[in-house]
Coordinates of C-alpha atoms in Angstrom, one line a residue:
X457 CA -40.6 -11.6 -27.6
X458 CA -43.1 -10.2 -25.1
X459 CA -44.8 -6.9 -25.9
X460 CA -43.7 -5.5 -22.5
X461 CA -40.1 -6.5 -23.2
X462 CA -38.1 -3.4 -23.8
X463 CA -34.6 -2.8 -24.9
X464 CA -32.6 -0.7 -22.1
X465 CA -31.9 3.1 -23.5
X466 CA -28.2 3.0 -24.9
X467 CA -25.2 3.6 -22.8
X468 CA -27.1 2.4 -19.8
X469 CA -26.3 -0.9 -17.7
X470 CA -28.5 -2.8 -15.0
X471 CA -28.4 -1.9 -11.7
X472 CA -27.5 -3.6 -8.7
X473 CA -29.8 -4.8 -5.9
X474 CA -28.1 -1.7 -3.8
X475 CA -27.4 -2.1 0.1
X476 CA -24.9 -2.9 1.9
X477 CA -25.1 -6.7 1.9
X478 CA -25.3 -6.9 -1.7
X479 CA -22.3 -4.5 -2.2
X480 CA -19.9 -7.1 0.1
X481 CA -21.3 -10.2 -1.5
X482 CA -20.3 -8.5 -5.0
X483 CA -17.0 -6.8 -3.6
X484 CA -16.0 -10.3 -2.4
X485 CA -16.6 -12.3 -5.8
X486 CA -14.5 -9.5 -7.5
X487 CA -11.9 -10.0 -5.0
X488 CA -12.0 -14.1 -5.7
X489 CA -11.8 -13.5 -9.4
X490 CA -8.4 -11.9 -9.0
X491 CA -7.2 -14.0 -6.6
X492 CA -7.8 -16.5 -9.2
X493 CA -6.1 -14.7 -11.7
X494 CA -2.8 -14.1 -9.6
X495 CA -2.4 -17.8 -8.4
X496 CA -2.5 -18.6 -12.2
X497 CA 0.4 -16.1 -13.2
X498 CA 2.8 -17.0 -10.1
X499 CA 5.8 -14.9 -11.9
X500 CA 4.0 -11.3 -10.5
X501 CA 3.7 -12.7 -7.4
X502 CA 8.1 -13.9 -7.4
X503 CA 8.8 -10.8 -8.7
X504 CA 6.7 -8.8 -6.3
X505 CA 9.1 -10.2 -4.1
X506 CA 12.4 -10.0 -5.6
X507 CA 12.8 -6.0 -4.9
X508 CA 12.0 -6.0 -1.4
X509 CA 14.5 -8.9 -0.5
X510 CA 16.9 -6.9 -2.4
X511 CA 16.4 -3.6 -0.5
X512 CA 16.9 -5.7 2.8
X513 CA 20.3 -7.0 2.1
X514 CA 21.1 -4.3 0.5
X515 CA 20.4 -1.9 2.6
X516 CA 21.3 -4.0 5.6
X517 CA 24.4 -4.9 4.6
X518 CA 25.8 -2.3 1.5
X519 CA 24.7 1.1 3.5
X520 CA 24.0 -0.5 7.2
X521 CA 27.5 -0.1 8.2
X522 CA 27.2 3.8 6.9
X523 CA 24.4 4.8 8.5
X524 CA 24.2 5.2 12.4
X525 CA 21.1 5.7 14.4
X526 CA 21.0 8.3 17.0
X527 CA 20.5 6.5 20.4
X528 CA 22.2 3.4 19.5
X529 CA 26.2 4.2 20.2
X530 CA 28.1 2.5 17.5
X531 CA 25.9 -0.8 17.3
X532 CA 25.5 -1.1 13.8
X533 CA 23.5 -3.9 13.9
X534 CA 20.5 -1.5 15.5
X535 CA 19.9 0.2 11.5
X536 CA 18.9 -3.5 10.3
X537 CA 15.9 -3.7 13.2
X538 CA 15.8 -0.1 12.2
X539 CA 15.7 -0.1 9.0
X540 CA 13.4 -3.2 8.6
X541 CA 9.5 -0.8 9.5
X542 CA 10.8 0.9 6.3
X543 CA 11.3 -1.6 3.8
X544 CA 8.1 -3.1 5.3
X545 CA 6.3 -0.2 4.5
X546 CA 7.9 0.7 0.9
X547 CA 6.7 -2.6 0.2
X548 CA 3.2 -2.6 0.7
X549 CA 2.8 0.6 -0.6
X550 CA 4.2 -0.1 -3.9
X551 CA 1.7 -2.6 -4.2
X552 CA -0.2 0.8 -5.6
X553 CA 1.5 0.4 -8.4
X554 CA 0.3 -2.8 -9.4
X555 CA -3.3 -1.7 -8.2
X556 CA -3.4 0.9 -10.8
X557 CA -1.8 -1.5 -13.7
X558 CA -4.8 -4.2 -13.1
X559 CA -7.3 -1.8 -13.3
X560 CA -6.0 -0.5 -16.1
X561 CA -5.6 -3.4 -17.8
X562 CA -8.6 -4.2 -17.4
X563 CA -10.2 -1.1 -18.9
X564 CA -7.9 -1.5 -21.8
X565 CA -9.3 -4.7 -22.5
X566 CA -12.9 -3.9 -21.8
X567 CA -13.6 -6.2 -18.6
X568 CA -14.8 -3.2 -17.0
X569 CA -17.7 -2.2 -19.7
X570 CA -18.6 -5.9 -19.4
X571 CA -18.7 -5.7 -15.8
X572 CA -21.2 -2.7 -16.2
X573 CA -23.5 -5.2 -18.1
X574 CA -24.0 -7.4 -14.6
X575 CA -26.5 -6.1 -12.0
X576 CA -24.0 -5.8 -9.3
X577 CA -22.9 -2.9 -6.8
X578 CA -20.5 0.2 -8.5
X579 CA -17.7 0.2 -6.6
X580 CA -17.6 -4.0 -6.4
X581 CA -14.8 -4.0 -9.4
X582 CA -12.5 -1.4 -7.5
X583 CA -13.0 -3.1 -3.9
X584 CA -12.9 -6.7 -5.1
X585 CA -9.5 -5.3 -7.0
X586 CA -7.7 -3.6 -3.6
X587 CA -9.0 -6.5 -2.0
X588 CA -7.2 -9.1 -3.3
X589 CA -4.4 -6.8 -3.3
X590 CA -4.3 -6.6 0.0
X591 CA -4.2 -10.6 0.7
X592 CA -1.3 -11.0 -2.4
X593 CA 0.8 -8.1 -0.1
X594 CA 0.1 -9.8 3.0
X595 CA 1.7 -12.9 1.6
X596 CA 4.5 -10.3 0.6
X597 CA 5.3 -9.2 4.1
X598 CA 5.1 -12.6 5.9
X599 CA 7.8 -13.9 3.3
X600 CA 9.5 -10.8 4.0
X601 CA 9.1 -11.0 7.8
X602 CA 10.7 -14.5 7.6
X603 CA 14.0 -12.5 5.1
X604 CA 14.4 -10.3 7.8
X605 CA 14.6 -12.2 10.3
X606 CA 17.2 -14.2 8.6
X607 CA 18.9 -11.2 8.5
X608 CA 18.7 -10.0 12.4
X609 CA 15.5 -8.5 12.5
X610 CA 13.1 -9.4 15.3
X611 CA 10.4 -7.9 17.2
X612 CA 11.0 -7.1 20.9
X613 CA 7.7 -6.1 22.6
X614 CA 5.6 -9.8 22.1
X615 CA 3.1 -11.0 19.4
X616 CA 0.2 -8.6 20.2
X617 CA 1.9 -5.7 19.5
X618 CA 3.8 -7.3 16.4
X619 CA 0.5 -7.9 14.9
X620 CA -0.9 -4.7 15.4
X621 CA 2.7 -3.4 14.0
X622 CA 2.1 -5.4 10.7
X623 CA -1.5 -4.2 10.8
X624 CA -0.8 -1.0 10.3
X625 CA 1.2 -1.5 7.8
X626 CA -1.3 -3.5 5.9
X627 CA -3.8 -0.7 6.8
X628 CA -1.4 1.5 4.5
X629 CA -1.1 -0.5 2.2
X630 CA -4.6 -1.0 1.6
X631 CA -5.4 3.0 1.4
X632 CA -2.5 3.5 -1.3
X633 CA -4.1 0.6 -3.8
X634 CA -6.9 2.9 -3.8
X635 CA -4.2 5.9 -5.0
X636 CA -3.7 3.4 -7.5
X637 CA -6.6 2.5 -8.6
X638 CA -7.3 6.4 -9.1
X639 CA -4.3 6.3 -11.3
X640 CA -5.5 2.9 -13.5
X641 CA -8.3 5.2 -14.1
X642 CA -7.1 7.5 -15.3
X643 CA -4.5 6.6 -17.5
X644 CA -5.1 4.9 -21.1
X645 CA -2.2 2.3 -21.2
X646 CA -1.7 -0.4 -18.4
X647 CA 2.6 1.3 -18.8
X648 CA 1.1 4.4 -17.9
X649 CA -0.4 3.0 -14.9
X650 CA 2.6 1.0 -13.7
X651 CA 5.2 4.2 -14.4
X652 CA 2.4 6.6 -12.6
X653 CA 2.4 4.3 -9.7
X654 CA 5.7 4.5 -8.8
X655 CA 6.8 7.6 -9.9
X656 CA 5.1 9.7 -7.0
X657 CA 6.3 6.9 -4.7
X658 CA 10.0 7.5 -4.7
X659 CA 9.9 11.1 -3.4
X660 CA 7.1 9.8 -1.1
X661 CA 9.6 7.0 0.4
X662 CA 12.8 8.7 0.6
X663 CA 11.7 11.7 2.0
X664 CA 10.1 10.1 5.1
X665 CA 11.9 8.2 8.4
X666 CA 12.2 4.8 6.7
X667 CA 15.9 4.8 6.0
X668 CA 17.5 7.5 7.3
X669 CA 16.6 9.6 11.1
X670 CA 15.1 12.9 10.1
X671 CA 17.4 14.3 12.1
X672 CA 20.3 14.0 9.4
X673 CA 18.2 16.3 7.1
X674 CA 17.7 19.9 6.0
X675 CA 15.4 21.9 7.8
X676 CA 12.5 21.2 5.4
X677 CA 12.7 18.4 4.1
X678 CA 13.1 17.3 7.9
X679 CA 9.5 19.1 8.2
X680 CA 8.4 17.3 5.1
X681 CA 9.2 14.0 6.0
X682 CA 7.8 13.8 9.9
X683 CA 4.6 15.1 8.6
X684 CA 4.8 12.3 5.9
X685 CA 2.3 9.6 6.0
X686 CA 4.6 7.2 5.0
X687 CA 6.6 8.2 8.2
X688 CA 3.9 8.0 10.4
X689 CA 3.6 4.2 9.9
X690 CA 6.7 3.5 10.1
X691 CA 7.8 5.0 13.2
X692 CA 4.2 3.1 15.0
X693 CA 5.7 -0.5 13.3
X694 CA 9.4 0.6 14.5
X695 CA 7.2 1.5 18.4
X696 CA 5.3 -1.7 18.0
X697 CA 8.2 -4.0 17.1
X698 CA 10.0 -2.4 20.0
X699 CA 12.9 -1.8 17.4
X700 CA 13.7 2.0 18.3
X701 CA 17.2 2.7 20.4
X702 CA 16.8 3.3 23.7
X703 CA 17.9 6.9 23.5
X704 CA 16.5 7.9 20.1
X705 CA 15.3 11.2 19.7
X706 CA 12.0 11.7 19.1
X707 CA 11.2 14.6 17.0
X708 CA 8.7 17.2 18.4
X709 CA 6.1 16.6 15.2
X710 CA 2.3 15.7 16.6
X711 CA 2.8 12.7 14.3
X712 CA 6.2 11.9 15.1
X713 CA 5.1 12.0 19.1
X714 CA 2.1 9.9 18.5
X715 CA 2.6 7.9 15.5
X716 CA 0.1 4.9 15.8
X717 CA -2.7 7.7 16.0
X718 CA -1.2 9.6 13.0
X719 CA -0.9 6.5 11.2
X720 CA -4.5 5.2 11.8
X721 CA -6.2 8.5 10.5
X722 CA -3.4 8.9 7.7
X723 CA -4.6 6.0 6.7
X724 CA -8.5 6.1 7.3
X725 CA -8.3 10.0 5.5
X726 CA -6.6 8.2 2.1
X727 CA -8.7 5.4 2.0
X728 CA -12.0 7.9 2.4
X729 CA -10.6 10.3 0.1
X730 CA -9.5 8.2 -2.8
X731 CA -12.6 5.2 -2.4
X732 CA -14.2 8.4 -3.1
X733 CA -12.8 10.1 -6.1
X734 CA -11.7 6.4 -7.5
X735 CA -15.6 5.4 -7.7
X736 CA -16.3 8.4 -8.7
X737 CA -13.8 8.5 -11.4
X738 CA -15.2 4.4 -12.3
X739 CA -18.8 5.3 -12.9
X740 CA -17.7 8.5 -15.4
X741 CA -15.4 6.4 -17.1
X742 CA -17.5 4.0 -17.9
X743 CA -20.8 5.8 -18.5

């Protein structure tokens, strides 16, 4: 061995080249390496995509009859094109859930402290992870675009403004994995992860727009959920699809009255927020 050889001080790991380049080149071969890993376990991508389909008929068909939009006179056909922003949006957002159980998997197994051994950027693990969770939940929503349809859903306002719609969506989608990536963190088992992901998300869902007008509920949980995030993006995908009644109320909320704004810095706020605290939260556990 050469006399100028030196072992690195324990607990310490080699660093990354640094910039900006270097920190997408490593965030993108993180983000292969799970797609990889996905297309060979197929059965978490099917049943990714059992429970939304679910939700549609259910909810389409089971409570659709039940539930009447204000604006739309008796046409009960109006909740499925309704309805259908907020089963799009409760399913990207629980992709958070799975976020949080890869990550934390993968702590659990020690792929992160090997990870640490390669000279590559800090937050390259996390972003390669949310990365490829965002393409697996894009391949969600198109299959689910294609179920609703089936099922009376369509977008009325042309393709531009469908795509920005879906956009959106993906947009929240993509801030909540880093939620979830907090969570697989923070948690020791890959179960806590999974049951940590979701059970913020129910309150989070329900108590929005997404299946019911806000209209129909108590004073504050009618304040609650029109100032919801969740909410925000799903009245801009319901604006962008052109799927709200003609005479729907719009409540007087700032986010309510301009929804594809609210959603964009929602969204931009979380993803700021939580990149933060999750990379944060990666280089401390990991030290």
């Amino acid at each position: 061995m050469s006399a100028t050889a030196q072992a690195a001080p324990a607990g310490t790991a080699p660093k990354g080249r640094g910039g900006i380049v270097q920190s997408v080149t490593d965030s993108l071969v993180m983000a292969k390496r799970n797609l990889i890993r996905m297309v060979r376990i197929p059965e978490v991508v099917i049943f990714g995509l059992i429970q939304p389909i679910m939700f549609v008929v259910l909810f389409s068909y089971v409570f659709g009859g039940s539930i009447k939009v204000p604006g739309s006179g008796t046409d009960a056909a109006s909740y499925r094109e309704f309805l259908m922003a907020g089963i799009f949006a409760q399913t990207v957002t629980f992709a958070t859930a799975g976020a949080g159980a890869g990550i934390a998997e993968d702590m659990h197994k020690g792929l992160i402290d090997r990870f640490r051994s390669l000279p590559m950027a800090r937050g390259a693990v996390l972003t390669g992870r949310t990365l490829a969770d965002l393409v697996q939940t894009a391949l969600t929503l198109v299959v689910l675009a294609v179920v609703a349809a089936l099922v009376g859903w369509s977008a009325h306002d042309g393709i531009p403004k469908a795509l920005a719609g879906f956009g959106l969506l993906l947009l929240l989608g993509y801030a909540f994995t880093w939620i979830g990536a907090l969570i697989g963190l923070s948690v020791r088992t890959p179960e806590a992860a999974t049951s940590g992901g979701l059970v913020w998300l129910f309150p989070l869902t329900f108590i929005s727009v997404a299946f019911v007008p806000s209209q129909n509920m108590p004073g504050f949980l009618q304040h609650l959920a029109e100032w919801n995030p969740f909410s925000a993006t799903v009245v801009a995908a319901r604006e962008l699809f052109g799927n709200l009644p003609p005479g729907y109320p719009v409540p007087d909320a700032w986010p309510m009255q301009h929804p594809v704004w609210a959603s964009l810095i929602w969204s931009a706020a979380i993803i700021v927020v939580f990149r933060t605290l999750a990379v944060r939260k990666y280089r401390n556990a990991t030290a």
